[in-house]
Amino acid sequence: MTLTHTPEPGTALWLYAHPLRGSLNDHLFQAGT
């Protein structure tokens, strides 16, 4: 992947597609929001 611009702090694309609450993915999502 090539970045064509300088990333800015505080900007991210969160893609969350997991059906189970309490899963590792859910915990990571909750910690990052």
mmJSON file of the N, C-alpha and C atoms, coordinates in Angstrom:
{"data_MODEL":{"atom_site":{
"group_PDB":["ATOM","ATOM","ATOM","ATOM","ATOM","ATOM","ATOM","ATOM","ATOM","ATOM","ATOM","ATOM","ATOM","ATOM","ATOM","ATOM","ATOM","ATOM","ATOM","ATOM","ATOM","ATOM","ATOM","ATOM","ATOM","ATOM","ATOM","ATOM","ATOM","ATOM","ATOM","ATOM","ATOM","ATOM","ATOM","ATOM","ATOM","ATOM","ATOM","ATOM","ATOM","ATOM","ATOM","ATOM","ATOM","ATOM","ATOM","ATOM","ATOM","ATOM","ATOM","ATOM","ATOM","ATOM","ATOM","ATOM","ATOM","ATOM","ATOM","ATOM","ATOM","ATOM","ATOM","ATOM","ATOM","ATOM","ATOM","ATOM","ATOM","ATOM","ATOM","ATOM","ATOM","ATOM","ATOM","ATOM","ATOM","ATOM","ATOM","ATOM","ATOM","ATOM","ATOM","ATOM","ATOM","ATOM","ATOM","ATOM","ATOM","ATOM","ATOM","ATOM","ATOM","ATOM","ATOM","ATOM","ATOM","ATOM","ATOM"],
"id":[1,2,3,4,5,6,7,8,9,10,11,12,13,14,15,16,17,18,19,20,21,22,23,24,25,26,27,28,29,30,31,32,33,34,35,36,37,38,39,40,41,42,43,44,45,46,47,48,49,50,51,52,53,54,55,56,57,58,59,60,61,62,63,64,65,66,67,68,69,70,71,72,73,74,75,76,77,78,79,80,81,82,83,84,85,86,87,88,89,90,91,92,93,94,95,96,97,98,99],
"type_symbol":["N","C","C","N","C","C","N","C","C","N","C","C","N","C","C","N","C","C","N","C","C","N","C","C","N","C","C","N","C","C","N","C","C","N","C","C","N","C","C","N","C","C","N","C","C","N","C","C","N","C","C","N","C","C","N","C","C","N","C","C","N","C","C","N","C","C","N","C","C","N","C","C","N","C","C","N","C","C","N","C","C","N","C","C","N","C","C","N","C","C","N","C","C","N","C","C","N","C","C"],
"label_atom_id":["N","CA","C","N","CA","C","N","CA","C","N","CA","C","N","CA","C","N","CA","C","N","CA","C","N","CA","C","N","CA","C","N","CA","C","N","CA","C","N","CA","C","N","CA","C","N","CA","C","N","CA","C","N","CA","C","N","CA","C","N","CA","C","N","CA","C","N","CA","C","N","CA","C","N","CA","C","N","CA","C","N","CA","C","N","CA","C","N","CA","C","N","CA","C","N","CA","C","N","CA","C","N","CA","C","N","CA","C","N","CA","C","N","CA","C"],
"label_alt_id":[null,null,null,null,null,null,null,null,null,null,null,null,null,null,null,null,null,null,null,null,null,null,null,null,null,null,null,null,null,null,null,null,null,null,null,null,null,null,null,null,null,null,null,null,null,null,null,null,null,null,null,null,null,null,null,null,null,null,null,null,null,null,null,null,null,null,null,null,null,null,null,null,null,null,null,null,null,null,null,null,null,null,null,null,null,null,null,null,null,null,null,null,null,null,null,null,null,null,null],
"label_comp_id":["MET","MET","MET","THR","THR","THR","LEU","LEU","LEU","THR","THR","THR","HIS","HIS","HIS","THR","THR","THR","PRO","PRO","PRO","GLU","GLU","GLU","PRO","PRO","PRO","GLY","GLY","GLY","THR","THR","THR","ALA","ALA","ALA","LEU","LEU","LEU","TRP","TRP","TRP","LEU","LEU","LEU","TYR","TYR","TYR","ALA","ALA","ALA","HIS","HIS","HIS","PRO","PRO","PRO","LEU","LEU","LEU","ARG","ARG","ARG","GLY","GLY","GLY","SER","SER","SER","LEU","LEU","LEU","ASN","ASN","ASN","ASP","ASP","ASP","HIS","HIS","HIS","LEU","LEU","LEU","PHE","PHE","PHE","GLN","GLN","GLN","ALA","ALA","ALA","GLY","GLY","GLY","THR","THR","THR"],
"label_asym_id":["A","A","A","A","A","A","A","A","A","A","A","A","A","A","A","A","A","A","A","A","A","A","A","A","A","A","A","A","A","A","A","A","A","A","A","A","A","A","A","A","A","A","A","A","A","A","A","A","A","A","A","A","A","A","A","A","A","A","A","A","A","A","A","A","A","A","A","A","A","A","A","A","A","A","A","A","A","A","A","A","A","A","A","A","A","A","A","A","A","A","A","A","A","A","A","A","A","A","A"],
"label_entity_id":["1","1","1","1","1","1","1","1","1","1","1","1","1","1","1","1","1","1","1","1","1","1","1","1","1","1","1","1","1","1","1","1","1","1","1","1","1","1","1","1","1","1","1","1","1","1","1","1","1","1","1","1","1","1","1","1","1","1","1","1","1","1","1","1","1","1","1","1","1","1","1","1","1","1","1","1","1","1","1","1","1","1","1","1","1","1","1","1","1","1","1","1","1","1","1","1","1","1","1"],
"label_seq_id":[1,1,1,2,2,2,3,3,3,4,4,4,5,5,5,6,6,6,7,7,7,8,8,8,9,9,9,10,10,10,11,11,11,12,12,12,13,13,13,14,14,14,15,15,15,16,16,16,17,17,17,18,18,18,19,19,19,20,20,20,21,21,21,22,22,22,23,23,23,24,24,24,25,25,25,26,26,26,27,27,27,28,28,28,29,29,29,30,30,30,31,31,31,32,32,32,33,33,33],
"pdbx_PDB_ins_code":[null,null,null,null,null,null,null,null,null,null,null,null,null,null,null,null,null,null,null,null,null,null,null,null,null,null,null,null,null,null,null,null,null,null,null,null,null,null,null,null,null,null,null,null,null,null,null,null,null,null,null,null,null,null,null,null,null,null,null,null,null,null,null,null,null,null,null,null,null,null,null,null,null,null,null,null,null,null,null,null,null,null,null,null,null,null,null,null,null,null,null,null,null,null,null,null,null,null,null],
"Cartn_x":[0.849,0.0,0.89,0.566,1.329,0.482,1.036,0.349,0.714,-0.283,-0.036,-0.133,-0.37,-0.435,0.12,0.446,0.953,-0.213,-0.19,-1.273,-1.329,-2.53,-2.715,-3.092,-2.515,-2.893,-4.379,-4.991,-6.41,-7.339,-6.801,-7.669,-7.435,-8.524,-8.433,-9.769,-9.732,-10.944,-11.107,-12.172,-12.446,-13.505,-13.16,-14.103,-14.373,-15.603,-15.973,-17.091,-16.822,-17.826,-17.752,-18.011,-17.971,-19.283,-19.952,-21.282,-21.308,-20.187,-20.205,-19.656,-20.503,-20.036,-19.126,-18.088,-17.166,-16.017,-15.996,-14.903,-13.659,-12.539,-11.301,-11.491,-12.119,-12.349,-13.209,-14.209,-15.064,-14.265,-13.403,-12.577,-11.616,-11.027,-10.121,-10.879,-12.074,-12.889,-13.262,-13.7,-14.101,-12.91,-11.732,-10.536,-10.097,-10.395,-9.93,-10.89,-12.093,-13.067,-13.123],
"Cartn_y":[-1.172,0.0,1.229,2.178,3.413,4.579,5.353,6.546,7.723,8.442,9.612,10.908,10.787,11.965,11.589,12.583,12.349,12.062,10.928,10.631,11.68,12.005,12.98,12.263,12.672,12.058,12.224,11.196,11.263,10.874,10.451,10.029,8.548,7.801,6.372,5.898,4.87,4.22,2.934,2.848,1.652,0.838,-0.369,-1.282,-2.399,-2.426,-3.399,-4.261,-5.542,-6.445,-7.788,-7.783,-9.022,-9.146,-10.291,-10.424,-10.629,-10.951,-11.297,-10.189,-9.707,-8.752,-9.493,-8.842,-9.458,-10.19,-10.225,-10.882,-9.996,-10.566,-9.782,-8.583,-8.783,-7.679,-6.593,-6.981,-6.006,-5.203,-5.866,-5.16,-4.189,-4.605,-3.702,-2.503,-2.736,-1.652,-0.672,-1.193,-0.334,0.466,-0.123,0.579,1.685,1.525,2.489,3.622,3.566,4.629,5.654],
"Cartn_z":[0.0,0.0,0.0,-0.816,-0.917,-0.414,0.501,0.987,0.105,-0.317,-1.158,-0.362,0.944,1.801,3.171,3.963,5.305,6.241,6.94,7.89,8.994,9.42,10.486,11.77,12.897,14.17,14.434,14.996,15.341,14.215,13.071,11.975,11.699,11.627,11.339,10.795,10.013,9.528,10.31,11.117,11.897,11.172,10.814,10.187,11.177,11.675,12.7,12.151,11.988,11.425,12.133,13.425,14.198,14.961,14.876,15.471,16.984,17.608,19.027,19.908,20.815,21.814,22.787,23.248,24.185,23.513,22.196,21.476,21.511,21.093,21.022,20.096,18.955,18.027,18.659,19.43,20.109,21.115,21.883,22.873,22.189,21.091,20.357,19.816,19.289,18.761,19.882,21.008,22.132,22.667,22.672,23.179,22.218,20.946,19.95,19.66,20.198,19.907,20.993],
"occupancy":[1.0,1.0,1.0,1.0,1.0,1.0,1.0,1.0,1.0,1.0,1.0,1.0,1.0,1.0,1.0,1.0,1.0,1.0,1.0,1.0,1.0,1.0,1.0,1.0,1.0,1.0,1.0,1.0,1.0,1.0,1.0,1.0,1.0,1.0,1.0,1.0,1.0,1.0,1.0,1.0,1.0,1.0,1.0,1.0,1.0,1.0,1.0,1.0,1.0,1.0,1.0,1.0,1.0,1.0,1.0,1.0,1.0,1.0,1.0,1.0,1.0,1.0,1.0,1.0,1.0,1.0,1.0,1.0,1.0,1.0,1.0,1.0,1.0,1.0,1.0,1.0,1.0,1.0,1.0,1.0,1.0,1.0,1.0,1.0,1.0,1.0,1.0,1.0,1.0,1.0,1.0,1.0,1.0,1.0,1.0,1.0,1.0,1.0,1.0],
"B_iso_or_equiv":[0.0,0.0,0.0,0.0,0.0,0.0,0.0,0.0,0.0,0.0,0.0,0.0,0.0,0.0,0.0,0.0,0.0,0.0,0.0,0.0,0.0,0.0,0.0,0.0,0.0,0.0,0.0,0.0,0.0,0.0,0.0,0.0,0.0,0.0,0.0,0.0,0.0,0.0,0.0,0.0,0.0,0.0,0.0,0.0,0.0,0.0,0.0,0.0,0.0,0.0,0.0,0.0,0.0,0.0,0.0,0.0,0.0,0.0,0.0,0.0,0.0,0.0,0.0,0.0,0.0,0.0,0.0,0.0,0.0,0.0,0.0,0.0,0.0,0.0,0.0,0.0,0.0,0.0,0.0,0.0,0.0,0.0,0.0,0.0,0.0,0.0,0.0,0.0,0.0,0.0,0.0,0.0,0.0,0.0,0.0,0.0,0.0,0.0,0.0],
"pdbx_formal_charge":[null,null,null,null,null,null,null,null,null,null,null,null,null,null,null,null,null,null,null,null,null,null,null,null,null,null,null,null,null,null,null,null,null,null,null,null,null,null,null,null,null,null,null,null,null,null,null,null,null,null,null,null,null,null,null,null,null,null,null,null,null,null,null,null,null,null,null,null,null,null,null,null,null,null,null,null,null,null,null,null,null,null,null,null,null,null,null,null,null,null,null,null,null,null,null,null,null,null,null],
"auth_seq_id":[1,1,1,2,2,2,3,3,3,4,4,4,5,5,5,6,6,6,7,7,7,8,8,8,9,9,9,10,10,10,11,11,11,12,12,12,13,13,13,14,14,14,15,15,15,16,16,16,17,17,17,18,18,18,19,19,19,20,20,20,21,21,21,22,22,22,23,23,23,24,24,24,25,25,25,26,26,26,27,27,27,28,28,28,29,29,29,30,30,30,31,31,31,32,32,32,33,33,33],
"auth_comp_id":["MET","MET","MET","THR","THR","THR","LEU","LEU","LEU","THR","THR","THR","HIS","HIS","HIS","THR","THR","THR","PRO","PRO","PRO","GLU","GLU","GLU","PRO","PRO","PRO","GLY","GLY","GLY","THR","THR","THR","ALA","ALA","ALA","LEU","LEU","LEU","TRP","TRP","TRP","LEU","LEU","LEU","TYR","TYR","TYR","ALA","ALA","ALA","HIS","HIS","HIS","PRO","PRO","PRO","LEU","LEU","LEU","ARG","ARG","ARG","GLY","GLY","GLY","SER","SER","SER","LEU","LEU","LEU","ASN","ASN","ASN","ASP","ASP","ASP","HIS","HIS","HIS","LEU","LEU","LEU","PHE","PHE","PHE","GLN","GLN","GLN","ALA","ALA","ALA","GLY","GLY","GLY","THR","THR","THR"],
"auth_asym_id":["A","A","A","A","A","A","A","A","A","A","A","A","A","A","A","A","A","A","A","A","A","A","A","A","A","A","A","A","A","A","A","A","A","A","A","A","A","A","A","A","A","A","A","A","A","A","A","A","A","A","A","A","A","A","A","A","A","A","A","A","A","A","A","A","A","A","A","A","A","A","A","A","A","A","A","A","A","A","A","A","A","A","A","A","A","A","A","A","A","A","A","A","A","A","A","A","A","A","A"],
"auth_atom_id":["N","CA","C","N","CA","C","N","CA","C","N","CA","C","N","CA","C","N","CA","C","N","CA","C","N","CA","C","N","CA","C","N","CA","C","N","CA","C","N","CA","C","N","CA","C","N","CA","C","N","CA","C","N","CA","C","N","CA","C","N","CA","C","N","CA","C","N","CA","C","N","CA","C","N","CA","C","N","CA","C","N","CA","C","N","CA","C","N","CA","C","N","CA","C","N","CA","C","N","CA","C","N","CA","C","N","CA","C","N","CA","C","N","CA","C"],
"pdbx_PDB_model_num":[1,1,1,1,1,1,1,1,1,1,1,1,1,1,1,1,1,1,1,1,1,1,1,1,1,1,1,1,1,1,1,1,1,1,1,1,1,1,1,1,1,1,1,1,1,1,1,1,1,1,1,1,1,1,1,1,1,1,1,1,1,1,1,1,1,1,1,1,1,1,1,1,1,1,1,1,1,1,1,1,1,1,1,1,1,1,1,1,1,1,1,1,1,1,1,1,1,1,1]
}}}
